[in-house]
Coordinates of C-alpha atoms and ligand atoms in Angstrom, one line a residue:
X5 CA 15.7 17.9 -19.5
X6 CA 18.3 17.7 -16.8
X7 CA 20.6 14.9 -18.1
X8 CA 20.6 12.8 -14.9
X9 CA 16.9 13.1 -14.2
X10 CA 14.3 11.2 -16.2
X11 CA 11.3 12.8 -17.7
X12 CA 7.6 12.2 -17.4
X13 CA 5.6 10.3 -20.0
X14 CA 2.1 11.8 -20.5
X15 CA -0.4 9.5 -22.0
X16 CA -3.9 10.6 -23.0
X17 CA -6.0 7.4 -23.7
X18 CA -8.9 9.4 -25.0
X19 CA -6.9 11.2 -27.6
X20 CA -4.5 8.2 -28.0
X21 CA -1.4 10.4 -27.6
X22 CA 1.8 10.0 -25.7
X23 CA 4.4 12.7 -25.1
X24 CA 7.6 12.9 -23.1
X25 CA 8.0 16.1 -21.0
X26 CA 10.4 17.5 -18.5
X27 CA 9.1 17.4 -15.0
X28 CA 8.5 21.2 -14.3
X29 CA 10.8 22.9 -11.8
X30 CA 7.9 23.7 -9.5
X31 CA 7.4 19.9 -9.0
X32 CA 11.0 18.6 -9.5
X33 CA 12.8 20.9 -7.1
X34 CA 10.5 21.0 -4.0
X35 CA 9.3 17.4 -4.3
X36 CA 12.5 15.5 -5.5
X37 CA 10.6 12.4 -6.9
X38 CA 8.4 9.4 -6.2
X39 CA 5.5 10.1 -3.8
X40 CA 6.4 13.8 -3.9
X41 CA 5.9 13.9 -7.7
X42 CA 2.7 11.9 -7.3
X43 CA 0.8 14.2 -5.0
X44 CA 2.3 17.4 -6.7
X45 CA 1.0 16.3 -10.1
X46 CA -2.3 15.0 -8.7
X47 CA -3.1 18.2 -6.8
X48 CA -2.1 20.4 -9.7
X49 CA -3.9 18.5 -12.5
X50 CA -6.8 16.6 -11.1
X51 CA -10.1 18.5 -11.3
X52 CA -11.7 18.6 -7.8
X53 CA -14.4 16.0 -7.2
X54 CA -13.4 13.9 -10.2
X55 CA -15.2 10.6 -10.4
X56 CA -12.5 7.9 -9.8
X57 CA -13.9 5.8 -12.6
X58 CA -14.2 8.6 -15.2
X59 CA -11.6 9.9 -17.6
X60 CA -10.7 13.0 -15.6
X61 CA -9.1 10.8 -12.9
X62 CA -5.4 10.7 -13.3
X63 CA -3.4 7.5 -12.8
X64 CA 0.3 7.9 -12.1
X65 CA 3.1 5.4 -12.1
X66 CA 6.2 6.6 -10.3
X67 CA 9.8 5.4 -9.9
X68 CA 12.1 7.2 -7.5
X69 CA 15.3 8.9 -8.6
X70 CA 17.3 6.0 -7.0
X71 CA 15.5 3.2 -8.9
X72 CA 17.6 1.0 -11.1
X73 CA 20.9 2.0 -9.4
X74 CA 23.5 -0.2 -7.7
X75 CA 22.2 1.0 -4.3
X76 CA 20.0 -1.6 -2.6
X77 CA 16.2 -1.8 -1.8
X78 CA 15.5 1.5 -3.7
X79 CA 13.8 0.3 -6.9
X80 CA 10.2 0.0 -5.7
X81 CA 7.5 1.9 -7.6
X82 CA 4.2 3.4 -6.7
X83 CA 0.8 4.4 -8.1
X84 CA -1.0 7.6 -7.2
X85 CA -4.6 8.4 -8.1
X86 CA -8.0 9.2 -6.6
X87 CA -9.3 6.0 -4.9
X88 CA -12.6 4.4 -5.8
X89 CA -12.7 2.9 -2.4
X90 CA -12.2 6.0 -0.2
X91 CA -13.0 8.8 -2.7
X92 CA -9.7 10.5 -1.5
X93 CA -6.0 10.5 -2.3
X94 CA -4.5 7.1 -3.1
X95 CA -0.9 5.8 -3.1
X96 CA 0.0 2.2 -3.4
X97 CA 3.6 0.9 -3.4
X98 CA 5.0 -2.3 -5.0
X99 CA 8.2 -4.2 -5.6
X100 CA 9.8 -6.5 -8.2
X101 CA 11.7 -5.0 -11.2
X102 CA 9.1 -2.6 -12.7
X103 CA 10.4 0.6 -10.9
X104 CA 13.9 -0.1 -12.2
X105 CA 12.6 -0.7 -15.7
X106 CA 10.7 2.6 -15.7
X107 CA 13.9 4.4 -15.1
X108 CA 15.8 2.3 -17.7
X109 CA 13.3 3.5 -20.3
X110 CA 13.9 7.0 -19.2
X111 CA 10.8 7.8 -17.1
X112 CA 10.3 8.7 -13.4
X113 CA 6.6 9.2 -14.0
X114 CA 4.0 7.9 -16.4
X115 CA 0.9 10.2 -16.2
X116 CA -2.2 8.5 -17.6
X117 CA -5.4 10.4 -18.3
X118 CA -8.5 9.8 -20.3
X119 CA -10.1 6.5 -21.1
X120 CA -9.6 4.1 -24.1
X121 CA -12.7 3.0 -26.0
X122 CA -11.4 -0.5 -26.2
X123 CA -8.8 -2.4 -24.1
X124 CA -5.2 -1.2 -24.7
X125 CA -1.8 -1.6 -23.3
X126 CA 1.2 0.7 -23.3
X127 CA 4.5 -0.4 -24.7
X128 CA 7.3 1.9 -23.4
X129 CA 10.8 2.1 -24.7
X130 CA 13.5 4.7 -24.6
X131 CA 12.1 6.0 -27.9
X132 CA 8.6 6.7 -26.5
X133 CA 5.3 4.9 -26.1
X134 CA 3.0 3.0 -28.3
X135 CA -0.6 2.5 -27.4
X136 CA -1.5 -1.1 -28.5
X137 CA -4.7 -3.0 -28.8
X138 CA -5.1 -5.4 -25.8
X139 CA -8.0 -7.4 -27.0
X140 CA -6.1 -10.7 -26.8
X141 CA -5.0 -9.9 -23.2
X142 CA -8.4 -8.9 -21.8
X143 CA -9.8 -11.5 -19.5
X144 CA -6.5 -13.1 -18.9
X145 CA -5.0 -13.6 -15.4
X146 CA -1.9 -11.7 -14.5
X147 CA 0.7 -14.4 -15.0
X148 CA -0.7 -15.1 -18.5
X149 CA -0.8 -11.5 -19.5
X150 CA 2.8 -11.0 -18.4
X151 CA 3.9 -14.1 -20.3
X152 CA 2.2 -13.0 -23.5
X153 CA 3.8 -9.5 -23.3
X154 CA 7.2 -10.9 -22.7
X155 CA 6.9 -13.3 -25.5
X156 CA 5.8 -10.4 -27.8
X157 CA 8.4 -7.9 -26.7
X158 CA 11.3 -10.0 -25.5
X159 CA 13.1 -10.9 -22.3
X160 CA 14.2 -7.4 -21.6
X161 CA 10.6 -6.5 -20.9
X162 CA 8.9 -6.0 -17.6
X163 CA 5.1 -5.7 -17.2
X164 CA 2.6 -4.2 -14.7
X165 CA -0.9 -5.3 -15.4
X166 CA -4.4 -5.9 -14.0
X167 CA -6.3 -9.1 -13.8
X168 CA -9.9 -9.9 -14.2
X169 CA -10.7 -8.2 -10.9
X170 CA -9.4 -4.9 -12.3
X171 CA -11.2 -5.3 -15.5
X172 CA -14.4 -5.7 -13.5
X173 CA -13.5 -2.7 -11.4
X174 CA -13.6 -4.5 -8.1
X175 CA -13.0 -1.4 -5.9
X176 CA -9.9 -2.9 -4.3
X177 CA -8.3 -4.4 -7.4
X178 CA -4.6 -4.5 -7.6
X179 CA -1.9 -3.8 -10.2
X180 CA 0.5 -6.8 -10.5
X181 CA 4.2 -7.0 -11.7
X182 CA 5.8 -10.3 -11.4
X183 CA 4.1 -11.5 -8.2
X184 CA 4.4 -8.1 -6.5
X185 CA 1.4 -5.8 -6.3
X186 CA 0.4 -2.2 -5.9
X187 CA -2.7 -3.4 -4.2
X188 CA -4.3 -1.0 -1.8
X189 CA -6.8 1.8 -2.5
X190 CA -8.2 0.2 -5.7
X191 CA -5.5 1.5 -8.1
X192 CA -6.2 -1.6 -10.3
X193 CA -9.8 -0.7 -10.6
X194 CA -8.9 2.8 -11.9
X195 CA -6.6 1.1 -14.4
X196 CA -9.5 -1.1 -15.5
X197 CA -11.9 1.8 -15.7
X198 CA -9.5 3.3 -18.3
X199 CA -9.5 0.1 -20.3
X200 CA -5.8 0.0 -19.7
X201 CA -4.7 -3.7 -19.3
X202 CA -1.0 -3.3 -18.9
X203 CA 2.2 -1.3 -19.2
X204 CA 5.1 -3.2 -20.8
X205 CA 8.5 -1.7 -20.7
X206 CA 11.4 -2.9 -22.9
X207 CA 14.7 -1.3 -22.0
X208 CA 18.4 -1.9 -21.5
X209 CA 19.7 -1.6 -18.0
X210 CA 21.1 1.9 -17.7
X211 CA 20.5 4.9 -15.5
X212 CA 22.2 8.3 -15.5
X213 CA 23.6 9.7 -12.3
X214 CA 24.8 13.2 -11.4
X215 CA 28.0 11.9 -9.8
X216 CA 28.5 8.2 -10.5
X217 CA 31.8 7.9 -8.6
X218 CA 30.4 9.4 -5.4
X219 CA 27.3 7.3 -5.8
X220 CA 29.3 4.1 -6.2
X221 CA 31.2 4.8 -3.0
X222 CA 27.9 5.5 -1.1
X223 CA 26.4 2.3 -2.5
X224 CA 29.4 0.3 -1.3
X225 CA 29.1 1.8 2.1
X226 CA 25.3 1.1 2.2
X227 CA 26.0 -2.5 1.3
X228 CA 28.6 -2.8 4.1
X229 CA 26.2 -1.4 6.7
X230 CA 23.3 -3.6 5.5
X231 CA 25.3 -6.8 5.7
X232 CA 26.4 -5.9 9.3
X233 CA 22.8 -5.4 10.3
X234 CA 21.0 -8.1 12.4
X235 CA 17.7 -6.8 11.2
X236 CA 18.7 -7.4 7.6
X237 CA 19.8 -11.0 8.4
X238 CA 16.5 -11.7 10.1
X239 CA 14.5 -10.2 7.3
X240 CA 16.6 -12.2 4.7
X241 CA 15.9 -15.4 6.6
X242 CA 12.2 -14.9 7.4
X243 CA 10.8 -12.1 5.3
X244 CA 7.6 -11.1 7.2
X245 CA 6.6 -14.6 8.0
X246 CA 7.5 -14.3 11.7
X247 CA 5.5 -11.1 12.4
X248 CA 2.5 -13.1 13.6
X249 CA 4.7 -14.7 16.3
X250 CA 5.2 -11.2 17.7
X251 CA 1.7 -9.7 17.2
X252 CA -0.2 -12.8 18.5
X253 CA 2.0 -12.8 21.6
X254 CA 1.4 -9.0 22.1
X255 CA -2.4 -9.5 21.7
X256 CA -2.6 -7.4 18.6
X257 CA -3.4 -10.1 16.0
X258 CA -7.0 -9.3 15.0
X259 CA -9.3 -12.3 15.1
X260 CA -12.9 -12.7 14.0
X261 CA -13.3 -9.2 12.4
X262 CA -11.3 -7.4 15.2
X263 CA -13.2 -8.9 18.2
X264 CA -10.1 -10.6 19.7
X265 CA -6.4 -9.7 19.8
X266 CA -5.0 -13.2 20.0
X267 CA -5.8 -16.4 18.2
X268 CA -6.0 -19.2 20.7
X269 CA -4.2 -21.8 18.6
X270 CA -2.3 -19.2 16.6
X271 CA 1.0 -21.0 17.0
X272 CA -0.2 -23.2 14.1
X273 CA 0.3 -20.2 11.9
X274 CA 3.7 -19.2 13.2
X275 CA 6.7 -18.6 10.9
X276 CA 8.3 -22.0 11.8
X277 CA 5.2 -23.7 10.3
X278 CA 5.3 -21.6 7.1
X279 CA 9.0 -22.5 6.9
X280 CA 8.1 -26.2 6.4
X281 CA 6.3 -25.3 3.2
X282 CA 8.9 -22.9 1.8
X283 CA 10.1 -23.7 -1.7
X284 CA 11.8 -20.6 -2.9
X285 CA 12.8 -17.0 -2.5
X286 CA 12.3 -13.9 -4.6
X287 CA 13.6 -10.3 -4.4
X288 CA 13.0 -6.9 -5.9
X289 CA 15.5 -5.4 -8.2
X290 CA 18.9 -5.2 -6.6
X291 CA 18.0 -6.2 -3.0
X292 CA 20.0 -8.9 -1.4
X293 CA 17.3 -9.6 1.2
X294 CA 15.2 -11.5 -1.3
X295 CA 12.5 -11.4 1.3
X296 CA 9.7 -12.9 -0.8
X297 CA 9.3 -16.4 0.5
X298 CA 7.5 -18.8 -1.8
X299 CA 5.4 -21.6 -0.4
X300 CA 4.0 -24.7 -2.1
X301 CA 1.2 -27.1 -0.9
X302 CA 1.9 -30.7 -1.8
X303 CA -0.9 -32.6 -0.1
X304 CA -4.6 -32.2 0.9
X305 CA -7.4 -30.0 -0.4
X306 CA -5.0 -27.4 -1.8
X307 CA -2.3 -29.6 -3.2
X308 CA -0.6 -27.8 -6.0
X309 CA -1.2 -24.3 -4.6
X310 CA 1.8 -22.1 -4.8
X311 CA 2.4 -18.5 -3.9
X312 CA 5.3 -16.0 -3.7
X313 CA 4.0 -15.4 -0.2
X314 CA 1.8 -15.0 1.7
X315 CA 3.4 -12.2 3.6
X316 CA 2.3 -11.3 7.0
X317 CA -0.7 -9.2 6.1
X318 CA -2.0 -11.8 3.7
X319 CA -1.4 -14.9 5.9
X320 CA -3.3 -13.0 8.7
X321 CA -6.2 -11.9 6.6
X322 CA -6.9 -15.4 5.2
X323 CA -6.8 -17.1 8.6
X324 CA -7.6 -15.1 11.8
X325 CA -10.6 -13.1 10.5
X326 CA -12.4 -16.4 9.8
X327 CA -10.7 -18.1 12.8
X328 CA -8.9 -20.7 10.6
X329 CA -5.4 -22.0 11.1
X330 CA -5.0 -23.6 7.7
X331 CA -1.7 -22.4 6.3
X332 CA -2.6 -24.2 3.0
X333 CA -5.7 -22.1 2.6
X334 CA -3.8 -18.9 3.1
X335 CA -1.4 -20.0 0.3
X336 CA -4.2 -20.8 -2.1
X337 CA -6.1 -17.5 -1.3
X338 CA -2.9 -15.5 -1.7
X339 CA -2.2 -17.2 -5.0
X340 CA -5.7 -16.4 -6.3
X341 CA -5.4 -12.8 -5.3
X342 CA -2.1 -12.3 -7.3
X343 CA -3.5 -14.2 -10.3
X344 CA -6.8 -12.4 -10.4
X345 CA -5.3 -9.0 -9.4
X346 CA -7.0 -8.1 -6.1
X347 CA -5.8 -6.7 -2.8
X348 CA -5.5 -9.3 -0.1
X349 CA -6.2 -7.1 2.9
X350 CA -9.5 -5.7 1.6
X351 CA -10.5 -9.0 0.2
X352 CA -10.0 -10.9 3.5
X353 CA -11.4 -7.9 5.4
X354 CA -14.6 -8.1 3.4
X355 CA -14.8 -11.9 3.9
X356 CA -14.2 -11.5 7.7
X357 CA -17.0 -8.9 7.8
X358 CA -19.3 -11.3 6.0
X359 CA -18.5 -14.2 8.4
X360 CA -19.5 -12.0 11.4
X361 CA -22.7 -10.9 9.7
X362 CA -23.6 -14.6 9.1
X363 CA -22.9 -15.6 12.7
X364 CA -25.1 -12.7 13.9
X365 CA -27.9 -13.7 11.6
X366 CA -27.8 -10.4 9.6
X367 CA -27.3 -12.4 6.5
X368 CA -28.1 -16.1 5.7
X369 CA -27.8 -18.6 2.9
X370 CA -30.3 -16.6 0.9
X371 CA -27.8 -13.7 0.7
X372 CA -24.7 -15.8 0.1
X373 CA -25.7 -17.9 -2.9
X374 CA -26.2 -20.8 -0.6
X375 CA -22.8 -20.7 1.1
X376 CA -22.6 -21.2 4.9
X377 CA -20.1 -18.9 6.5
X378 CA -19.0 -20.7 9.6
X379 CA -15.9 -19.8 11.5
X380 CA -13.0 -22.1 10.8
X381 CA -14.4 -23.0 7.3
X382 CA -11.6 -21.9 4.9
X383 CA -13.0 -23.6 1.8
X384 CA -15.8 -21.1 1.8
X385 CA -13.3 -18.3 2.2
X386 CA -11.4 -19.5 -0.8
X387 CA -14.7 -19.6 -2.8
X388 CA -15.5 -16.1 -1.8
X389 CA -12.1 -14.8 -3.0
X390 CA -13.0 -16.2 -6.5
X391 CA -16.6 -14.8 -6.4
X392 CA -15.3 -11.3 -5.4
X393 CA -12.8 -11.2 -8.3
X394 CA -15.5 -12.4 -10.7
X395 CA -18.2 -10.1 -9.1
X396 CA -20.4 -13.1 -9.0
X397 CA -23.5 -13.2 -6.8
X398 CA -22.7 -12.3 -3.2
X399 CA -19.1 -11.6 -4.4
X400 CA -20.4 -8.6 -6.3
X401 CA -21.7 -7.0 -3.1
X402 CA -18.4 -7.7 -1.3
X403 CA -16.4 -6.4 -4.3
X404 CA -17.6 -2.9 -3.3
X405 CA -15.8 -2.9 0.0
X406 CA -17.2 -3.1 3.5
X407 CA -18.8 0.3 3.6
X408 CA -20.8 0.0 0.4
X409 CA -21.6 -3.7 1.1
X410 CA -23.0 -2.7 4.5
X411 CA -25.2 -0.1 2.9
X412 CA -26.5 -2.6 0.4
X413 CA -27.1 -5.3 3.1
X414 CA -28.6 -2.9 5.7
X415 CA -30.1 -4.5 8.8
X416 CA -27.4 -2.9 11.0
X417 CA -24.4 -4.3 9.1
X418 CA -22.6 -1.0 9.3
X419 CA -21.7 -1.7 12.9
X420 CA -19.4 -4.5 11.7
X421 CA -17.7 -2.7 8.8
X422 CA -14.1 -2.4 10.0
X423 CA -12.4 0.4 8.0
X424 CA -11.1 3.9 8.1
X425 CA -12.2 6.3 5.3
X426 CA -13.7 3.3 3.6
X427 CA -10.5 1.1 3.4
X428 CA -10.4 -2.1 5.3
X429 CA -7.9 -2.3 8.2
X430 CA -4.7 -4.3 8.2
X431 CA -3.2 -6.7 10.7
X432 CA -2.5 -4.6 13.8
X433 CA -5.2 -4.2 16.5
X434 CA -5.8 -0.5 17.3
X435 CA -6.8 -1.1 20.9
X436 CA -3.4 -2.8 21.6
X437 CA -1.2 -0.7 19.3
X438 CA -2.8 2.7 19.7
X439 CA -0.4 4.8 17.7
X440 CA -0.8 2.4 14.9
X441 CA -4.6 2.8 15.2
X442 CA -4.4 6.6 15.3
X443 CA -2.3 6.5 12.2
X444 CA -5.0 4.5 10.5
X445 CA -7.5 7.1 11.6
X446 CA -5.5 10.1 10.3
X447 CA -3.9 8.5 7.3
X448 CA -4.8 10.3 4.1
X449 CA -5.3 7.0 2.3
X450 CA -7.5 5.3 4.9
X451 CA -6.7 2.1 6.9
X452 CA -3.1 1.4 6.0
X453 CA -0.2 0.3 8.2
X454 CA 2.2 1.5 5.4
X455 CA 1.2 5.2 5.8
X456 CA 3.0 5.4 9.2
X457 CA 4.2 2.2 10.7
X458 CA 4.4 2.2 14.5
X459 CA 7.5 0.0 14.8
X460 CA 7.9 1.4 18.3
X461 CA 4.8 -0.5 19.4
X462 CA 5.3 -3.7 17.4
X463 CA 9.0 -4.3 17.4
X464 CA 10.2 -1.9 20.2
X465 CA 11.9 0.6 18.0
X466 CA 13.3 3.5 19.9
X467 CA 13.4 6.1 17.2
X468 CA 12.5 8.8 18.0
X469 CA 11.8 7.5 21.5
X470 CA 10.4 4.4 23.2
X471 CA 6.7 4.5 23.9
X472 CA 3.9 2.9 25.8
X473 CA 1.6 1.3 23.2
X474 CA -1.5 1.9 25.3
X475 CA -1.0 5.6 25.6
X476 CA -3.1 7.9 23.5
X477 CA -2.8 11.7 23.0
X478 CA 0.7 11.5 24.6
X479 CA 1.9 9.7 21.4
X480 CA 0.5 12.1 18.8
X481 CA 4.1 13.2 18.1
X482 CA 5.0 9.6 17.3
X483 CA 2.1 9.2 14.8
X484 CA 3.3 12.4 13.1
X485 CA 6.9 11.2 13.1
X486 CA 6.0 7.9 11.6
X487 CA 3.8 9.4 8.9
X488 CA 6.3 12.1 7.9
X489 CA 9.2 9.7 8.0
X490 CA 7.4 7.4 5.6
X491 CA 6.7 10.4 3.3
X492 CA 10.4 11.3 3.4
X493 CA 11.5 7.8 2.5
X494 CA 9.1 7.6 -0.4
X495 CA 10.5 10.4 -2.4
X496 CA 13.3 8.0 -3.2
X497 CA 10.9 5.1 -2.7
X498 CA 13.0 3.3 -0.1
X499 CA 11.6 -0.1 0.8
X500 CA 10.0 0.2 4.2
X501 CA 11.8 -2.9 5.5
X502 CA 15.2 -1.6 4.5
X503 CA 14.9 1.5 6.6
X504 CA 15.8 -0.6 9.7
X505 CA 19.1 -1.9 8.3
X506 CA 21.5 0.7 9.6
X507 CA 22.1 2.9 6.6
X508 CA 18.9 5.0 6.8
X509 CA 18.5 7.9 7.1
X510 CA 22.3 8.7 7.2
X511 CA 23.1 7.7 3.7
X512 CA 19.8 8.3 2.1
X513 CA 20.1 12.0 1.5
X514 CA 23.7 11.6 0.3
X515 CA 22.5 9.0 -2.2
X516 CA 19.8 11.3 -3.4
X517 CA 22.2 14.2 -3.8
X518 CA 24.8 12.1 -5.7
X519 CA 22.0 10.8 -8.0
X520 CA 20.3 14.0 -8.7
X521 CA 22.8 16.8 -8.1
X522 CA 20.3 18.5 -5.8
X523 CA 22.7 19.2 -2.9
X524 CA 20.1 20.2 -0.4
X525 CA 18.5 16.8 -0.5
X526 CA 21.5 15.6 1.6
X527 CA 20.2 17.9 4.4
X528 CA 18.2 15.7 6.8
X529 CA 16.3 18.8 8.1
X530 CA 15.2 19.5 4.5
X531 CA 14.3 15.9 3.9
X532 CA 12.2 15.7 7.1
X533 CA 10.4 18.9 6.0
X534 CA 9.8 17.1 2.6
X535 CA 8.0 14.3 4.4
X536 CA 5.8 16.8 6.2
X537 CA 5.2 18.8 3.0
X538 CA 4.0 15.6 1.2
X539 CA 1.6 14.6 4.0
X540 CA 0.2 18.2 4.1
X541 CA -0.3 18.4 0.4
X542 CA -2.1 15.0 0.5
X543 CA -4.2 16.3 3.3
X544 CA -5.0 19.5 1.2
X545 CA -6.0 17.2 -1.6
X546 CA -8.5 15.4 0.6
X547 CA -9.8 18.7 2.2
X548 CA -10.5 19.8 -1.4
X549 CA -12.5 16.6 -1.8
X550 CA -14.5 17.3 1.3
X551 CA -12.6 15.3 4.0
X552 CA -12.0 16.7 7.5
X553 CA -12.2 15.8 11.1
X554 CA -15.4 13.8 10.6
X555 CA -13.3 11.3 8.6
X556 CA -10.4 10.9 11.0
X557 CA -12.0 8.1 13.0
X558 CA -11.7 4.5 14.0
X559 CA -14.5 1.9 13.8
X560 CA -17.0 2.3 16.7
X561 CA -15.9 -1.2 17.9
X562 CA -12.5 0.2 18.9
X563 CA -14.1 2.9 21.0
X564 CA -16.8 0.9 22.7
X565 CA -16.0 -2.9 22.8
X566 CA -13.2 -4.0 25.2
X567 CA -10.5 -6.0 23.5
X568 CA -10.1 -9.6 24.5
X569 CA -6.6 -11.1 24.4
X570 CA -6.8 -14.4 26.4
X571 CA -4.1 -13.4 28.8
X572 CA -1.9 -11.3 26.6
X573 CA -1.4 -7.7 27.6
X574 CA -4.3 -5.4 26.5
X575 CA -7.2 -7.3 27.9
X576 CA -10.2 -4.9 28.3
X577 CA -8.5 -2.1 26.3
X578 CA -10.6 0.4 24.3
X579 CA -9.6 3.6 22.6
X580 CA -10.7 6.0 25.3
X581 CA -10.0 9.5 24.0
X582 CA -10.2 9.7 20.2
X583 CA -11.2 13.4 20.2
X584 CA -8.4 14.4 22.6
X585 CA -5.9 12.6 20.4
X586 CA -7.2 14.5 17.4
X587 CA -7.0 17.8 19.2
X588 CA -3.3 17.1 20.1
X589 CA -2.5 15.7 16.6
X590 CA -3.9 18.7 14.8
X591 CA -2.3 21.1 17.2
X592 CA 1.2 19.6 16.6
X593 CA 0.5 19.4 12.8
X594 CA -0.4 23.1 12.7
X595 CA -3.9 22.3 11.5
X596 CA -7.1 23.8 12.7
X597 CA -9.7 22.0 14.8
X598 CA -11.4 20.5 11.7
X599 CA -8.1 18.9 10.6
X600 CA -7.5 21.4 7.8
X601 CA -3.9 22.7 7.4
X602 CA -3.6 26.4 8.3
X603 CA -2.4 29.0 5.9
X604 CA 0.6 29.5 8.2
X605 CA 1.6 25.9 8.1
X606 CA 1.2 25.6 4.3
X607 CA 3.1 28.8 3.8
X608 CA 5.9 27.6 6.1
X609 CA 6.1 24.4 4.0
X610 CA 6.4 26.4 0.7
X611 CA 2.9 25.5 -0.4
X612 CA 1.9 29.1 -0.8
X613 CA -0.5 28.6 -3.8
X614 CA -2.2 25.8 -1.9
X615 CA -2.5 28.0 1.1
X616 CA -4.4 30.6 -1.0
X617 CA -6.9 28.0 -2.0
X618 CA -7.4 26.6 1.5
X619 CA -7.9 30.1 2.9
X620 CA -10.8 30.7 0.5
X621 CA -12.6 27.7 1.8
Ligands
SF4_931 S1 13.4 -6.1 1.5 FE1 12.0 -7.4 0.3 S2 10.3 -6.0 -0.4 FE2 12.1 -4.7 0.3 S3 13.2 -4.3 -1.6 FE3 14.1 -6.1 -0.6 S4 13.1 -7.9 -1.6 FE4 11.9 -6.0 -2.0

């Protein structure tokens, strides 16, 4: 093993074995780490058409090569697998300390395969891994599970675990560490399907670096640039709790299941209002932003509710989709999601879908266990969060996600299922932020803002150029730029927020080179190609699973129903030319008209073996 790179821990839950291995050169060199390792391992080892809930599905926990170092905002971690929600490639990113602890124990990847007969957890140390009975933990909520494991293994232990929702394989269950979650794509449901309750890591703080002196100088420079950044200061003060002030003003704050782009009394949800309930701050390992803002409810229906959040997506999804302005209800729903281990965006998306069905008379109290789903009623929303996590009654239907729920309900419900590739959409309206919408459509993980965030449309970013947010095919290059840039940043698992703080990408490659000794990772041209390589390999994975142009689409509502914004820009907008956008996007990507990477493109990216497989299709 290269002394300054960590190894991979391979765990087979069926055989109850765990072995440390060196990451092979054909993965380590061209993919550097993090998300690169995730898709490279997944493509290589996952049998095509594996059932996400069967033992052949791989579940990978990844830390980047910069995790646990003195450089800031680089210790996030991610999970890669095949999604039970979309049936395609999944990657989900999280914060807190767990990524740093993976590296402290000596691992950049934990590769889990097989399925345990009874519940287990993994206890990782620098000496290896023990597979331990988790009978006492099963059924426990995520705070309790983490407490029990820290009591058992000591304060130098960090835990990532599932809650009751993951155990019941809610298709969008999350994996939780501290109060931070790898929540999208149903990664927690895959963990539950394997009877894997938790991973606990006990380790001393220590990472090895190729050139510690050079790394230290770069980290000091990074800190200097960060603290000179206005964006950093704003994020430190507010976290994401002011984003709704921007999106509601722009008319891209989706209301009532994406019917409207502005909430009429949305100012009641603005950041200044959340600030009044703020009671604490939390940060990921070695990040001075501490952007997690905790809120506590002291009076009223939800008195006693507390959450390390909600962040923008979660405060949106538990208010606007049901046309509520109760901040207290968003705090309670967010708390429940973290405790029970469930993705906020998909949970709230499913509930918003149900409220619209109820209003239209497609479902009634006979379908909803007697609940009335009336816009503005947040108490019913909170009840539904609990019913989904418990798979109780109507909650069991919604626990399958909007696509499967619509099929079960029938009666035309499909028309109101707002998703791409089966994953519920996040908090940016595609008709008013079209590059963001097209990124949802072409994302390899389905409807995620984190696969290629269109900061140009939302915050007026000018890299690589300013854009008109209502333009369509003209901005195909921007969608590609945002997706590839995200891939590039996630080999070192840079926090997406920290990319705007003046040090990225200039110092990023240098930090990677100083940490790993791989000199060419300091070359920005090489790193940009790396982002493109990752997106193409993820695409090739999905093509192997049967995905293609037919799956790169937005909900019909975006193409046919004019957006209403109540005076904000974008009134009457629809997505006019989806197909023309795809033609241009595929052309620029070097993919054929079905959205399949060409042999020429894959070969150019060094994916020669993959190209052979694709050419035989
Ligand atoms: S900016 Fe926030 S989410 Fe990102 S690393 Fe820092 S504390 Fe974590």
